[in-house]
Tab-separated table of C-alpha atoms (C1' of nucleotides) and ligand atoms in Angstrom:
chain	number	residue	atom	x	y	z
V	735	MET	CA	-22.020	-30.798	75.016
V	736	GLU	CA	-19.246	-31.823	77.389
V	737	LEU	CA	-16.364	-33.783	75.968
V	738	THR	CA	-14.636	-36.562	77.863
V	739	LYS	CA	-10.942	-36.406	78.694
V	740	THR	CA	-10.385	-39.074	76.052
V	741	GLU	CA	-12.207	-37.179	73.327
V	742	GLU	CA	-10.177	-34.089	74.197
V	743	ASP	CA	-6.923	-35.999	73.903
V	744	TYR	CA	-7.898	-37.312	70.454
V	745	LEU	CA	-8.654	-33.794	69.231
V	746	LYS	CA	-5.360	-32.475	70.556
V	747	ALA	CA	-3.511	-35.354	68.904
V	748	LEU	CA	-5.232	-34.646	65.602
V	749	PHE	CA	-4.316	-30.993	65.877
V	750	HIS	CA	-0.663	-31.859	66.391
V	751	LEU	CA	-0.703	-34.244	63.435
V	752	THR	CA	-2.564	-32.012	61.009
V	753	GLU	CA	-1.962	-28.380	61.918
V	754	GLU	CA	1.387	-28.507	63.660
V	755	SER	CA	3.453	-31.002	61.729
V	756	GLU	CA	4.822	-30.302	58.259
V	757	ALA	CA	2.998	-33.349	56.846
V	758	ASP	CA	-0.472	-31.925	57.292
V	759	LYS	CA	-2.235	-35.178	56.393
V	760	ALA	CA	-3.182	-37.542	59.156
V	761	GLY	CA	-4.451	-41.086	58.947
V	762	THR	CA	-6.096	-43.507	61.322
V	763	ASN	CA	-2.951	-45.563	61.865
V	764	GLN	CA	-0.835	-42.515	62.485
V	765	LEU	CA	-3.292	-41.211	65.047
V	766	ALA	CA	-3.397	-44.615	66.731
V	767	GLU	CA	0.378	-44.795	66.827
V	768	TYR	CA	0.622	-41.277	68.255
V	769	LEU	CA	-1.843	-42.075	71.025
V	770	GLY	CA	-0.507	-45.551	71.716
V	771	ILE	CA	-3.775	-47.314	70.959
V	772	SER	CA	-4.935	-49.738	68.276
V	773	PRO	CA	-6.125	-48.512	64.856
V	774	ALA	CA	-9.481	-50.102	65.596
V	775	SER	CA	-9.900	-47.950	68.698
V	776	ALA	CA	-8.926	-44.829	66.785
V	777	ASN	CA	-11.388	-45.641	64.036
V	778	ASN	CA	-14.106	-46.139	66.587
V	779	MET	CA	-13.491	-42.769	68.218
V	780	LEU	CA	-13.174	-41.012	64.868
V	781	LYS	CA	-16.683	-42.104	64.015
V	782	LYS	CA	-17.932	-40.621	67.244
V	783	LEU	CA	-16.079	-37.347	66.743
V	784	LYS	CA	-17.382	-37.117	63.193
V	785	GLY	CA	-20.889	-37.542	64.599
V	786	LYS	CA	-20.206	-34.577	66.900
V	787	ALA	CA	-18.944	-32.505	63.952
V	788	LEU	CA	-15.483	-32.145	65.481
V	789	VAL	CA	-13.666	-34.189	62.850
V	790	ALA	CA	-14.407	-34.367	59.111
V	791	TYR	CA	-13.438	-37.288	56.888
V	792	GLU	CA	-14.797	-39.820	54.444
V	793	LYS	CA	-14.350	-43.552	54.852
V	794	TYR	CA	-10.770	-44.394	53.839
V	795	GLY	CA	-10.073	-40.679	53.438
V	796	LYS	CA	-7.870	-38.081	55.103
V	797	LEU	CA	-8.629	-36.837	58.591
V	798	GLU	CA	-9.285	-33.190	59.326
V	799	LEU	CA	-10.504	-31.197	62.286
V	800	THR	CA	-13.541	-28.986	61.783
V	801	GLY	CA	-13.443	-25.391	62.975
V	802	GLN	CA	-15.096	-26.512	66.193
V	803	GLY	CA	-12.635	-29.349	66.618
V	804	LYS	CA	-9.729	-26.976	66.145
V	805	ALA	CA	-11.135	-24.556	68.678
V	806	VAL	CA	-11.337	-27.306	71.296
V	807	ALA	CA	-7.775	-28.417	70.560
V	808	VAL	CA	-6.390	-24.881	70.792
V	809	ARG	CA	-8.137	-24.278	74.111
V	810	LEU	CA	-6.589	-27.489	75.384
V	811	ILE	CA	-3.124	-26.500	74.192
V	812	ARG	CA	-3.555	-23.149	75.903
V	813	LYS	CA	-4.407	-24.835	79.179
V	814	HIS	CA	-1.598	-27.345	78.823
V	815	ARG	CA	1.022	-24.669	78.286
V	816	LEU	CA	-0.237	-22.369	81.008
V	817	TRP	CA	-0.050	-25.259	83.476
V	818	GLU	CA	3.437	-26.166	82.272
V	819	THR	CA	4.499	-22.593	82.882
V	820	PHE	CA	3.003	-22.699	86.359
V	821	LEU	CA	4.715	-25.971	87.215
V	822	HIS	CA	8.062	-24.733	85.960
V	823	GLN	CA	7.986	-21.273	87.478
V	824	HIS	CA	6.260	-21.904	90.786
V	825	MET	CA	6.378	-25.638	91.554
V	826	ASN	CA	10.080	-26.231	90.833
V	827	PHE	CA	9.369	-28.704	88.049
V	828	SER	CA	12.230	-29.094	85.616
V	829	TRP	CA	11.880	-28.743	81.886
V	830	ASP	CA	11.362	-32.435	81.344
V	831	GLU	CA	8.999	-33.023	84.281
V	832	VAL	CA	6.196	-30.641	83.371
V	833	HIS	CA	4.605	-32.449	80.459
V	834	GLY	CA	3.124	-35.500	82.178
V	835	VAL	CA	1.350	-33.535	84.898
V	836	ALA	CA	0.156	-30.882	82.420
V	837	GLU	CA	-1.354	-33.726	80.411
V	838	GLN	CA	-3.648	-34.278	83.393
V	839	LEU	CA	-4.175	-30.657	84.414
V	840	GLU	CA	-5.245	-29.587	80.910
V	841	HIS	CA	-8.535	-31.447	81.422
V	842	ILE	CA	-9.632	-29.473	84.480
V	843	GLN	CA	-12.863	-27.684	83.591
V	844	SER	CA	-12.960	-24.136	84.922
V	845	PRO	CA	-12.740	-21.100	82.654
V	846	LYS	CA	-12.244	-18.929	85.718
V	847	LEU	CA	-9.272	-20.952	86.866
V	848	ILE	CA	-7.558	-20.614	83.490
V	849	ALA	CA	-8.190	-16.877	83.369
V	850	GLU	CA	-6.810	-16.451	86.873
V	851	LEU	CA	-3.836	-18.677	86.199
V	852	ASP	CA	-3.020	-16.611	83.125
V	853	ARG	CA	-3.149	-13.439	85.226
V	854	PHE	CA	-1.141	-15.020	88.060
V	855	LEU	CA	1.593	-15.985	85.599
V	856	GLY	CA	1.660	-12.488	84.101
V	857	PHE	CA	0.026	-13.431	80.783
V	858	PRO	CA	2.991	-15.434	79.476
V	859	ARG	CA	3.281	-15.849	75.711
V	860	ARG	CA	5.604	-18.867	75.693
V	861	ASP	CA	5.723	-22.060	77.714
V	862	PRO	CA	8.894	-23.473	79.315
V	863	HIS	CA	9.893	-25.122	76.032
V	864	GLY	CA	9.486	-21.885	74.098
V	865	ALA	CA	6.207	-22.933	72.467
V	866	VAL	CA	3.644	-20.190	71.889
V	867	ILE	CA	0.679	-20.124	74.288
V	868	PRO	CA	-2.620	-19.556	72.425
V	869	GLY	CA	-4.596	-16.512	73.577
V	870	ALA	CA	-7.848	-16.540	75.532
V	871	ASP	CA	-9.612	-15.569	72.306
V	872	GLY	CA	-8.349	-18.673	70.503
V	873	GLU	CA	-5.701	-16.742	68.607
V	874	TYR	CA	-2.763	-18.985	67.872
V	875	ASP	CA	-0.025	-17.698	65.600
V	876	THR	CA	2.802	-20.077	65.035
V	877	PRO	CA	5.764	-17.898	64.165
V	878	PRO	CA	7.995	-19.461	61.501
V	879	LYS	CA	10.709	-21.394	63.302
V	880	ALA	CA	14.179	-22.064	61.965
V	881	THR	CA	15.960	-25.185	63.146
V	882	LEU	CA	19.533	-25.130	64.348
V	883	SER	CA	20.276	-27.482	61.467
V	884	SER	CA	19.273	-24.844	58.927
V	885	LEU	CA	22.168	-22.528	59.849
V	886	GLN	CA	25.541	-22.173	58.167
V	887	ALA	CA	28.990	-22.461	59.688
V	888	GLY	CA	29.847	-19.121	61.272
V	889	ASP	CA	26.250	-18.180	62.071
V	890	ALA	CA	25.272	-17.163	65.573
V	891	CYS	CA	21.782	-17.646	67.026
V	892	ARG	CA	19.630	-17.593	70.112
V	893	LEU	CA	17.723	-20.706	71.249
V	894	VAL	CA	13.988	-19.866	71.119
V	895	ALA	CA	12.276	-23.258	71.479
V	896	VAL	CA	12.825	-26.993	71.764
V	897	ASP	CA	10.620	-29.801	70.499
V	898	ASP	CA	8.855	-30.930	73.662
V	899	SER	CA	7.821	-34.386	72.484
V	900	SER	CA	10.818	-36.158	74.007
V	901	GLU	CA	11.834	-35.864	77.645
V	902	ALA	CA	15.212	-37.320	76.767
V	903	LEU	CA	15.821	-34.459	74.352
V	904	LEU	CA	14.876	-31.899	76.975
V	905	ARG	CA	17.232	-33.452	79.503
V	906	TYR	CA	20.000	-33.555	76.908
V	907	VAL	CA	19.552	-29.894	76.031
V	908	SER	CA	20.031	-28.952	79.688
V	909	ARG	CA	22.911	-31.367	80.070
V	910	ILE	CA	24.958	-29.613	77.409
V	911	GLY	CA	24.398	-26.264	79.058
V	912	LEU	CA	21.592	-24.910	76.895
V	913	ALA	CA	18.439	-23.128	78.014
V	914	LEU	CA	15.926	-20.808	76.357
V	915	ASN	CA	17.726	-17.723	75.039
V	916	SER	CA	21.165	-19.338	75.162
V	917	ARG	CA	23.517	-17.960	72.526
V	918	ILE	CA	24.851	-20.564	70.127
V	919	GLN	CA	27.691	-20.092	67.698
V	920	VAL	CA	27.880	-22.588	64.822
V	921	GLU	CA	31.560	-23.386	64.360
V	922	GLU	CA	31.459	-26.099	61.768
V	923	ILE	CA	29.041	-28.377	59.955
V	924	HIS	CA	30.326	-31.829	59.127
V	925	GLU	CA	29.207	-32.906	55.711
V	926	PHE	CA	29.409	-36.613	56.370
V	927	ASP	CA	26.435	-36.840	58.732
V	928	GLY	CA	25.293	-33.250	59.101
V	929	SER	CA	26.494	-33.056	62.696
V	930	LEU	CA	27.518	-29.655	64.058
V	931	SER	CA	30.268	-28.309	66.252
V	932	ILE	CA	28.714	-25.512	68.281
V	933	LEU	CA	30.002	-23.098	70.854
V	934	VAL	CA	27.843	-22.741	73.982
V	935	GLU	CA	29.014	-20.497	76.803
V	936	GLY	CA	32.536	-20.798	75.546
V	937	VAL	CA	32.425	-24.600	75.420
V	938	LEU	CA	32.728	-26.392	72.116
V	939	THR	CA	30.196	-29.216	71.781
V	940	MET	CA	29.341	-31.639	69.029
V	941	VAL	CA	25.682	-32.329	68.311
V	942	SER	CA	23.972	-34.624	65.816
V	943	LYS	CA	21.738	-33.545	62.956
V	944	GLN	CA	18.768	-35.290	64.619
V	945	PHE	CA	19.378	-33.010	67.590
V	946	ALA	CA	19.766	-29.871	65.472
V	947	ASP	CA	16.494	-30.668	63.696
V	948	ARG	CA	14.550	-30.438	66.940
V	949	VAL	CA	16.024	-27.263	68.338
V	950	PHE	CA	14.619	-23.961	67.119
V	951	VAL	CA	16.640	-20.775	66.921
V	952	GLU	CA	16.539	-17.160	65.868
V	953	LYS	CA	19.486	-16.081	63.810
V	954	LEU	CA	21.411	-13.139	65.204
U	82	MET	CA	-2.506	-50.558	91.831
U	83	GLU	CA	-3.882	-47.320	90.447
U	84	LEU	CA	-7.380	-46.316	91.467
U	85	THR	CA	-9.808	-44.606	89.133
U	86	LYS	CA	-11.205	-41.167	89.905
U	87	THR	CA	-14.517	-42.863	90.636
U	88	GLU	CA	-13.033	-45.336	93.092
U	89	GLU	CA	-11.276	-42.453	94.836
U	90	ASP	CA	-14.518	-40.520	95.161
U	91	TYR	CA	-16.254	-43.533	96.713
U	92	LEU	CA	-13.497	-43.912	99.295
U	93	LYS	CA	-13.631	-40.239	100.179
U	94	ALA	CA	-17.408	-40.415	100.513
U	95	LEU	CA	-17.134	-43.430	102.803
U	96	PHE	CA	-14.574	-41.613	104.913
U	97	HIS	CA	-16.907	-38.651	105.350
U	98	LEU	CA	-19.799	-40.922	106.259
U	99	THR	CA	-17.936	-43.172	108.663
U	100	GLU	CA	-15.023	-41.276	110.173
U	101	GLU	CA	-16.188	-37.696	109.978
U	102	SER	CA	-19.872	-37.744	110.802
U	103	GLU	CA	-21.197	-38.422	114.287
U	104	ALA	CA	-23.195	-41.404	113.013
U	105	ASP	CA	-20.178	-43.556	112.277
U	106	LYS	CA	-22.195	-46.259	110.558
U	107	ALA	CA	-22.649	-46.102	106.826
U	108	GLY	CA	-24.919	-48.145	104.605
U	109	THR	CA	-25.213	-48.757	100.889
U	110	ASN	CA	-28.233	-46.489	100.464
U	111	GLN	CA	-26.631	-43.680	102.410
U	112	LEU	CA	-23.508	-43.872	100.305
U	113	ALA	CA	-25.594	-43.922	97.111
U	114	GLU	CA	-27.573	-40.916	98.281
U	115	TYR	CA	-24.410	-39.028	99.192
U	116	LEU	CA	-22.874	-39.661	95.788
U	117	GLY	CA	-26.085	-39.114	93.846
U	118	ILE	CA	-26.141	-42.590	92.308
U	119	SER	CA	-28.435	-45.609	92.626
U	120	PRO	CA	-28.021	-48.120	95.480
U	121	ALA	CA	-27.384	-50.788	92.865
U	122	SER	CA	-24.396	-48.872	91.520
U	123	ALA	CA	-23.033	-48.325	95.009
U	124	ASN	CA	-23.387	-52.000	95.804
U	125	ASN	CA	-21.563	-52.858	92.612
U	126	MET	CA	-18.617	-50.618	93.432
U	127	LEU	CA	-18.520	-51.773	97.054
U	128	LYS	CA	-17.934	-55.307	95.869
U	129	LYS	CA	-15.032	-54.124	93.772
U	130	LEU	CA	-13.510	-52.099	96.606
U	131	LYS	CA	-13.882	-55.030	98.960
U	132	GLY	CA	-12.014	-57.133	96.423
U	133	LYS	CA	-9.208	-54.565	96.537
U	134	ALA	CA	-9.171	-54.660	100.354
U	135	LEU	CA	-10.092	-50.989	100.621
U	136	VAL	CA	-13.527	-51.523	102.154
U	137	ALA	CA	-14.565	-54.215	104.624
U	138	TYR	CA	-18.137	-55.443	105.062
U	139	GLU	CA	-20.315	-58.514	105.077
U	140	LYS	CA	-23.357	-58.871	102.900
U	141	TYR	CA	-26.181	-56.843	104.490
U	142	GLY	CA	-23.676	-55.565	107.050
U	143	LYS	CA	-22.148	-52.207	107.965
U	144	LEU	CA	-19.587	-50.569	105.712
U	145	GLU	CA	-16.102	-49.747	106.929
U	146	LEU	CA	-12.892	-48.564	105.326
U	147	THR	CA	-9.798	-50.696	105.842
U	148	GLY	CA	-6.558	-49.036	106.941
U	149	GLN	CA	-5.535	-48.838	103.313
U	150	GLY	CA	-8.875	-47.395	102.291
U	151	LYS	CA	-8.617	-44.742	104.993
U	152	ALA	CA	-5.102	-43.829	103.894
U	153	VAL	CA	-6.294	-43.252	100.339
U	154	ALA	CA	-9.199	-41.124	101.548
U	155	VAL	CA	-7.003	-38.993	103.801
U	156	ARG	CA	-4.502	-38.369	101.007
U	157	LEU	CA	-7.389	-37.277	98.825
U	158	ILE	CA	-8.737	-34.933	101.485
U	159	ARG	CA	-5.262	-33.464	101.892
U	160	LYS	CA	-5.040	-32.779	98.170
U	161	HIS	CA	-8.575	-31.374	98.059
U	162	ARG	CA	-7.919	-28.911	100.857
U	163	LEU	CA	-4.515	-27.827	99.612
U	164	TRP	CA	-6.051	-27.055	96.221
U	165	GLU	CA	-8.929	-25.180	97.850
U	166	THR	CA	-6.409	-23.077	99.726
U	167	PHE	CA	-4.517	-22.379	96.509
U	168	LEU	CA	-7.683	-21.385	94.655
U	169	HIS	CA	-8.795	-19.102	97.467
U	170	GLN	CA	-5.471	-17.435	98.187
U	171	HIS	CA	-3.973	-17.146	94.731
U	172	MET	CA	-6.732	-17.580	92.137
U	173	ASN	CA	-9.286	-15.194	93.652
U	174	PHE	CA	-11.883	-17.914	94.153
U	175	SER	CA	-14.467	-17.090	96.779
U	176	TRP	CA	-15.305	-19.334	99.678
U	177	ASP	CA	-18.171	-20.987	97.879
U	178	GLU	CA	-16.445	-21.390	94.501
U	179	VAL	CA	-13.464	-23.496	95.531
U	180	HIS	CA	-15.134	-26.825	96.186
U	181	GLY	CA	-16.212	-27.839	92.685
U	182	VAL	CA	-12.841	-27.245	91.074
U	183	ALA	CA	-11.001	-28.878	93.991
U	184	GLU	CA	-13.208	-31.910	93.429
U	185	GLN	CA	-11.492	-32.244	90.050
U	186	LEU	CA	-7.981	-31.180	91.081
U	187	GLU	CA	-7.821	-33.684	93.949
U	188	HIS	CA	-7.491	-36.485	91.398
U	189	ILE	CA	-4.312	-35.175	89.766
U	190	GLN	CA	-1.607	-37.771	90.310
U	191	SER	CA	1.738	-36.232	91.224
U	192	PRO	CA	3.260	-36.534	94.689
U	193	LYS	CA	5.810	-33.905	93.739
U	194	LEU	CA	3.124	-31.412	92.784
U	195	ILE	CA	1.378	-31.825	96.135
U	196	ALA	CA	4.612	-31.457	98.062
U	197	GLU	CA	5.496	-28.311	96.126
U	198	LEU	CA	2.005	-26.887	96.445
U	199	ASP	CA	2.175	-27.403	100.203
U	200	ARG	CA	5.496	-25.542	100.320
U	201	PHE	CA	4.219	-22.798	97.988
U	202	LEU	CA	1.245	-22.219	100.284
U	203	GLY	CA	3.467	-22.091	103.386
U	204	PHE	CA	2.371	-25.464	104.806
U	205	PRO	CA	-1.150	-24.345	105.725
U	206	ARG	CA	-2.941	-26.294	108.436
U	207	ARG	CA	-6.496	-25.220	107.616
U	208	ASP	CA	-8.380	-24.840	104.350
U	209	PRO	CA	-10.527	-21.783	103.496
U	210	HIS	CA	-13.475	-23.226	105.443
U	211	GLY	CA	-11.374	-23.782	108.546
U	212	ALA	CA	-11.134	-27.563	108.042
U	213	VAL	CA	-7.884	-29.227	109.085
U	214	ILE	CA	-5.533	-30.228	106.261
U	215	PRO	CA	-4.080	-33.730	106.840
U	216	GLY	CA	-0.278	-33.897	106.926
U	217	ALA	CA	1.994	-35.409	104.291
U	218	ASP	CA	2.531	-38.352	106.638
U	219	GLY	CA	-1.203	-39.134	106.745
U	220	GLU	CA	-1.628	-37.585	110.190
U	221	TYR	CA	-5.145	-36.226	110.528
U	222	ASP	CA	-6.273	-35.007	113.928
U	223	THR	CA	-9.766	-33.689	114.017
U	224	PRO	CA	-9.821	-31.273	116.928
U	225	PRO	CA	-13.096	-31.374	118.859
U	226	LYS	CA	-15.337	-28.711	117.399
U	227	ALA	CA	-18.064	-26.882	119.271
U	228	THR	CA	-21.017	-25.608	117.269
U	229	LEU	CA	-22.342	-22.108	117.676
U	230	SER	CA	-25.585	-23.730	118.801
U	231	SER	CA	-23.853	-25.255	121.825
U	232	LEU	CA	-23.161	-21.878	123.434
U	233	GLN	CA	-25.149	-20.043	126.084
U	234	ALA	CA	-26.575	-16.549	125.990
U	235	GLY	CA	-23.818	-14.137	126.957
U	236	ASP	CA	-20.993	-16.300	125.586
U	237	ALA	CA	-18.474	-14.858	123.153
U	238	CYS	CA	-16.620	-16.908	120.568
U	239	ARG	CA	-14.455	-16.885	117.489
U	240	LEU	CA	-15.553	-18.568	114.240
U	241	VAL	CA	-13.060	-21.372	113.482
U	242	ALA	CA	-14.753	-23.386	110.742
U	243	VAL	CA	-17.898	-23.747	108.665
U	244	ASP	CA	-19.470	-26.908	107.284
U	245	ASP	CA	-18.402	-26.845	103.644
U	246	SER	CA	-21.044	-29.186	102.283
U	247	SER	CA	-23.426	-26.429	101.211
U	248	GLU	CA	-22.445	-23.539	98.981
U	249	ALA	CA	-25.572	-21.723	100.024
U	250	LEU	CA	-24.427	-21.845	103.641
U	251	LEU	CA	-21.009	-20.484	102.728
U	252	ARG	CA	-22.554	-17.598	100.805
U	253	TYR	CA	-24.928	-16.897	103.685
U	254	VAL	CA	-22.095	-16.796	106.205
U	255	SER	CA	-20.327	-14.139	104.125
U	256	ARG	CA	-23.567	-12.259	103.542
U	257	ILE	CA	-24.101	-11.687	107.235
U	258	GLY	CA	-20.578	-10.357	107.630
U	259	LEU	CA	-18.866	-13.425	109.031
U	260	ALA	CA	-15.482	-14.843	108.039
U	261	LEU	CA	-12.964	-17.166	109.683
U	262	ASN	CA	-11.876	-15.696	113.037
U	263	SER	CA	-14.835	-13.308	113.268
U	264	ARG	CA	-15.832	-12.553	116.851
U	265	ILE	CA	-19.392	-13.518	117.691
U	266	GLN	CA	-21.306	-12.513	120.789
U	267	VAL	CA	-24.347	-14.600	121.653
U	268	GLU	CA	-26.995	-12.169	122.871
U	269	GLU	CA	-30.010	-14.358	123.308
U	270	ILE	CA	-31.203	-17.886	122.557
U	271	HIS	CA	-34.893	-18.220	121.741
U	272	GLU	CA	-36.359	-21.289	123.339
U	273	PHE	CA	-39.181	-21.716	120.871
U	274	ASP	CA	-37.032	-22.784	117.887
U	275	GLY	CA	-33.478	-22.574	119.183
U	276	SER	CA	-32.701	-19.566	117.012
U	277	LEU	CA	-30.054	-17.106	118.233
U	278	SER	CA	-29.591	-13.372	118.274
U	279	ILE	CA	-25.899	-12.760	117.730
U	280	LEU	CA	-23.736	-9.679	117.584
U	281	VAL	CA	-21.307	-9.561	114.656
U	282	GLU	CA	-19.124	-6.498	114.167
U	283	GLY	CA	-21.574	-4.487	116.202
U	284	VAL	CA	-24.562	-5.618	114.152
U	285	LEU	CA	-27.300	-7.677	115.771
U	286	THR	CA	-28.390	-10.580	113.566
U	287	MET	CA	-30.820	-13.409	113.994
U	288	VAL	CA	-29.796	-16.872	112.885
U	289	SER	CA	-31.608	-20.210	112.900
U	290	LYS	CA	-30.610	-23.289	114.849
U	291	GLN	CA	-29.939	-25.139	111.580
U	292	PHE	CA	-27.411	-22.429	110.821
U	293	ALA	CA	-25.829	-22.488	114.280
U	294	ASP	CA	-25.451	-26.277	114.016
U	295	ARG	CA	-23.174	-25.950	111.013
U	296	VAL	CA	-20.924	-23.185	112.242
U	297	PHE	CA	-17.998	-24.137	114.483
U	298	VAL	CA	-16.562	-21.841	117.098
U	299	GLU	CA	-14.009	-21.586	119.853
U	300	LYS	CA	-15.354	-20.126	123.057
U	301	LEU	CA	-13.525	-17.050	124.298
S	532	DT	C1'	-44.632	-61.568	117.093
S	533	DT	C1'	-45.618	-60.807	112.749
S	534	DA	C1'	-46.228	-57.833	108.634
S	535	DA	C1'	-44.942	-53.561	106.433
S	536	DA	C1'	-41.137	-50.518	105.454
S	537	DA	C1'	-36.512	-49.813	104.780
S	538	DA	C1'	-32.274	-51.365	103.286
S	539	DG	C1'	-29.435	-54.134	100.461
S	540	DT	C1'	-28.636	-57.286	96.515
S	541	DT	C1'	-29.088	-59.370	91.981
S	542	DA	C1'	-30.149	-59.680	87.082
S	543	DG	C1'	-30.046	-57.718	82.858
S	544	DC	C1'	-29.136	-53.504	80.025
S	545	DT	C1'	-26.584	-49.296	78.418
S	546	DT	C1'	-22.646	-46.318	77.204
S	547	DA	C1'	-17.659	-45.392	76.822
S	548	DT	C1'	-13.305	-47.084	75.659
S	549	DT	C1'	-10.185	-50.445	74.433
S	550	DC	C1'	-8.517	-54.876	72.293
S	551	DT	C1'	-7.677	-58.777	68.692
S	552	DA	C1'	-8.691	-60.996	64.544
S	553	DA	C1'	-10.626	-60.895	60.271
S	554	DC	C1'	-11.883	-58.347	56.253
S	555	DA	C1'	-11.782	-54.433	52.750
S	556	DT	C1'	-9.713	-50.736	50.261
S	557	DT	C1'	-6.033	-48.108	48.550
S	558	DT	C1'	-1.266	-47.589	47.161
S	559	DG	C1'	2.896	-48.505	45.151
S	560	DT	C1'	5.903	-51.250	42.371
S	561	DG	C1'	7.658	-54.657	39.183
A	1017	DC	C1'	-1.650	-53.950	34.946
A	1018	DA	C1'	-1.553	-56.915	38.943
A	1019	DC	C1'	-0.736	-58.144	43.227
A	1020	DA	C1'	1.482	-57.382	47.733
A	1021	DA	C1'	2.003	-54.171	51.352
A	1022	DA	C1'	0.072	-50.622	53.793
A	1023	DT	C1'	-3.810	-48.633	55.524
A	1024	DG	C1'	-8.413	-48.524	57.207
A	1025	DT	C1'	-12.753	-50.800	58.811
A	1026	DT	C1'	-15.781	-54.182	60.989
A	1027	DA	C1'	-17.122	-57.750	64.208
A	1028	DG	C1'	-17.066	-59.453	68.581
A	1029	DA	C1'	-15.427	-59.339	73.300
A	1030	DA	C1'	-13.670	-57.119	77.682
A	1031	DT	C1'	-13.711	-53.716	81.505
A	1032	DA	C1'	-15.599	-49.793	84.080
A	1033	DA	C1'	-19.637	-47.332	85.570
A	1034	DG	C1'	-24.197	-46.477	85.736
A	1035	DC	C1'	-29.448	-47.555	85.552
A	1036	DT	C1'	-34.191	-49.950	86.393
A	1037	DA	C1'	-36.871	-53.591	88.053
A	1038	DA	C1'	-37.317	-57.437	90.773
A	1039	DC	C1'	-36.021	-59.934	94.778
A	1040	DT	C1'	-34.092	-60.789	99.630
A	1041	DT	C1'	-32.905	-59.594	104.210
A	1042	DT	C1'	-33.203	-56.784	108.151
A	1043	DT	C1'	-35.563	-53.477	110.919
A	1044	DT	C1'	-39.396	-51.345	112.928
A	1045	DA	C1'	-43.404	-51.021	115.068
A	1046	DA	C1'	-48.243	-52.198	115.693
B	126	MN	MN1	3.868	-30.244	76.841
B	127	MN	MN1	-4.312	-34.996	78.311
B	128	MN	MN1	-14.271	-28.886	99.882
B	129	MN	MN1	-13.492	-35.743	93.297
DNA sequence: TTAAAAAGTTAGCTTATTCTAACATTTGTG
DNA sequence: CACAAATGTTAGAATAAGCTAACTTTTTAA
């Protein structure tokens, strides 16, 4: 039972909204908003996906992926992140350029190609944004991630991942001299708005709380 | 004006039927047959492509690509062959496995990716079947190709390309010990059915005329 | 030169995906 | 509670592709 590119994108969106965001409830409007389509279109597709046993929900109720639906989404995320890694490491794509093309490449149907790509890349476990790449067996552990905003003044940390949903954020992270594994020293947290003064490569920079909420670190 | 994957495939099919085959006339039925769809569907799409100035024809008349239509087709062929080369050289895909996946990959939209892929591959000029890869500027010279069947008994040649339209042919070519650049010695041509006795790597093999018509060589 | 055969076109449906506008249900608040 | 806002659903239409059956035009060939 082959799925269309569109059906795949809906399942991936649902996975992000239910399994990967803190608010693990997802509604029709939210899904529509996320995908940039009308609620009516989302509702229409949800009916179809329910018919294929990929999504489970009652009329006016909460949306959930079935086990099958989740499996499809995880496979898609695996492909997406492997392609992003390829584009970044071998095609000279910058951090913020990889996502759009990977959004297309993730729909290529060829188990052999994915297996070979994985091997070619040296079985990477993280994509260019630091996100975990699901295994070939569907294993997908999301290690607990601490945000930069959760640290205290005086703490030091290592940048392990960045929210990849905004290209502007990715460009900004590079602009201020950060990259995966950069060491960050929290100098001061300003109570007024939660902004932080951080030390990166010896340079003192000021970042907003919105920024610090989307950057994930490992405390040192 | 973005084209759909389907429109792209029609243009590529028309290019093969008009520019690349000896019979440079193409009709609706032929196109339909080539694409595995009904003549009615082909006719329907032809109207649309005519409206977009990619195909030129009069009702009941011969089909032709416009300059624009040709340019799209050549870009597609370039992408197809670059991907085939990538799959063969870096993803361990055999000669006969590359085509299907390249048929999908050719529709990925990203000029940067194609430029980088070309660089990554070392600016190859031939794909794994020996077909010429069009240049980034749209240049596409098809060097005159001699078929194995055009040689005389006693001639020696080098295999330069193989018709890639049949996977069975590609597998057969490998099976009898041939690969690009193999040296072939024509021992005898049998008048009855045009079949040939050829010497490959010291082994005498018998091949049919149908086979020899689809294998391209350079006389030595 | 005329009548099949072949080739090409049209009409009318189907499925997939999306939209807008209208309608229904649920939620949240005074 | 009661009703307004938020959320979700339905109806009806559009676009893109494809199909079958019927019809028209061109070609072939007796
Ligand atoms: Mn991404
Ligand atoms: Mn996608
Ligand atoms: Mn090919
Ligand atoms: Mn294709």
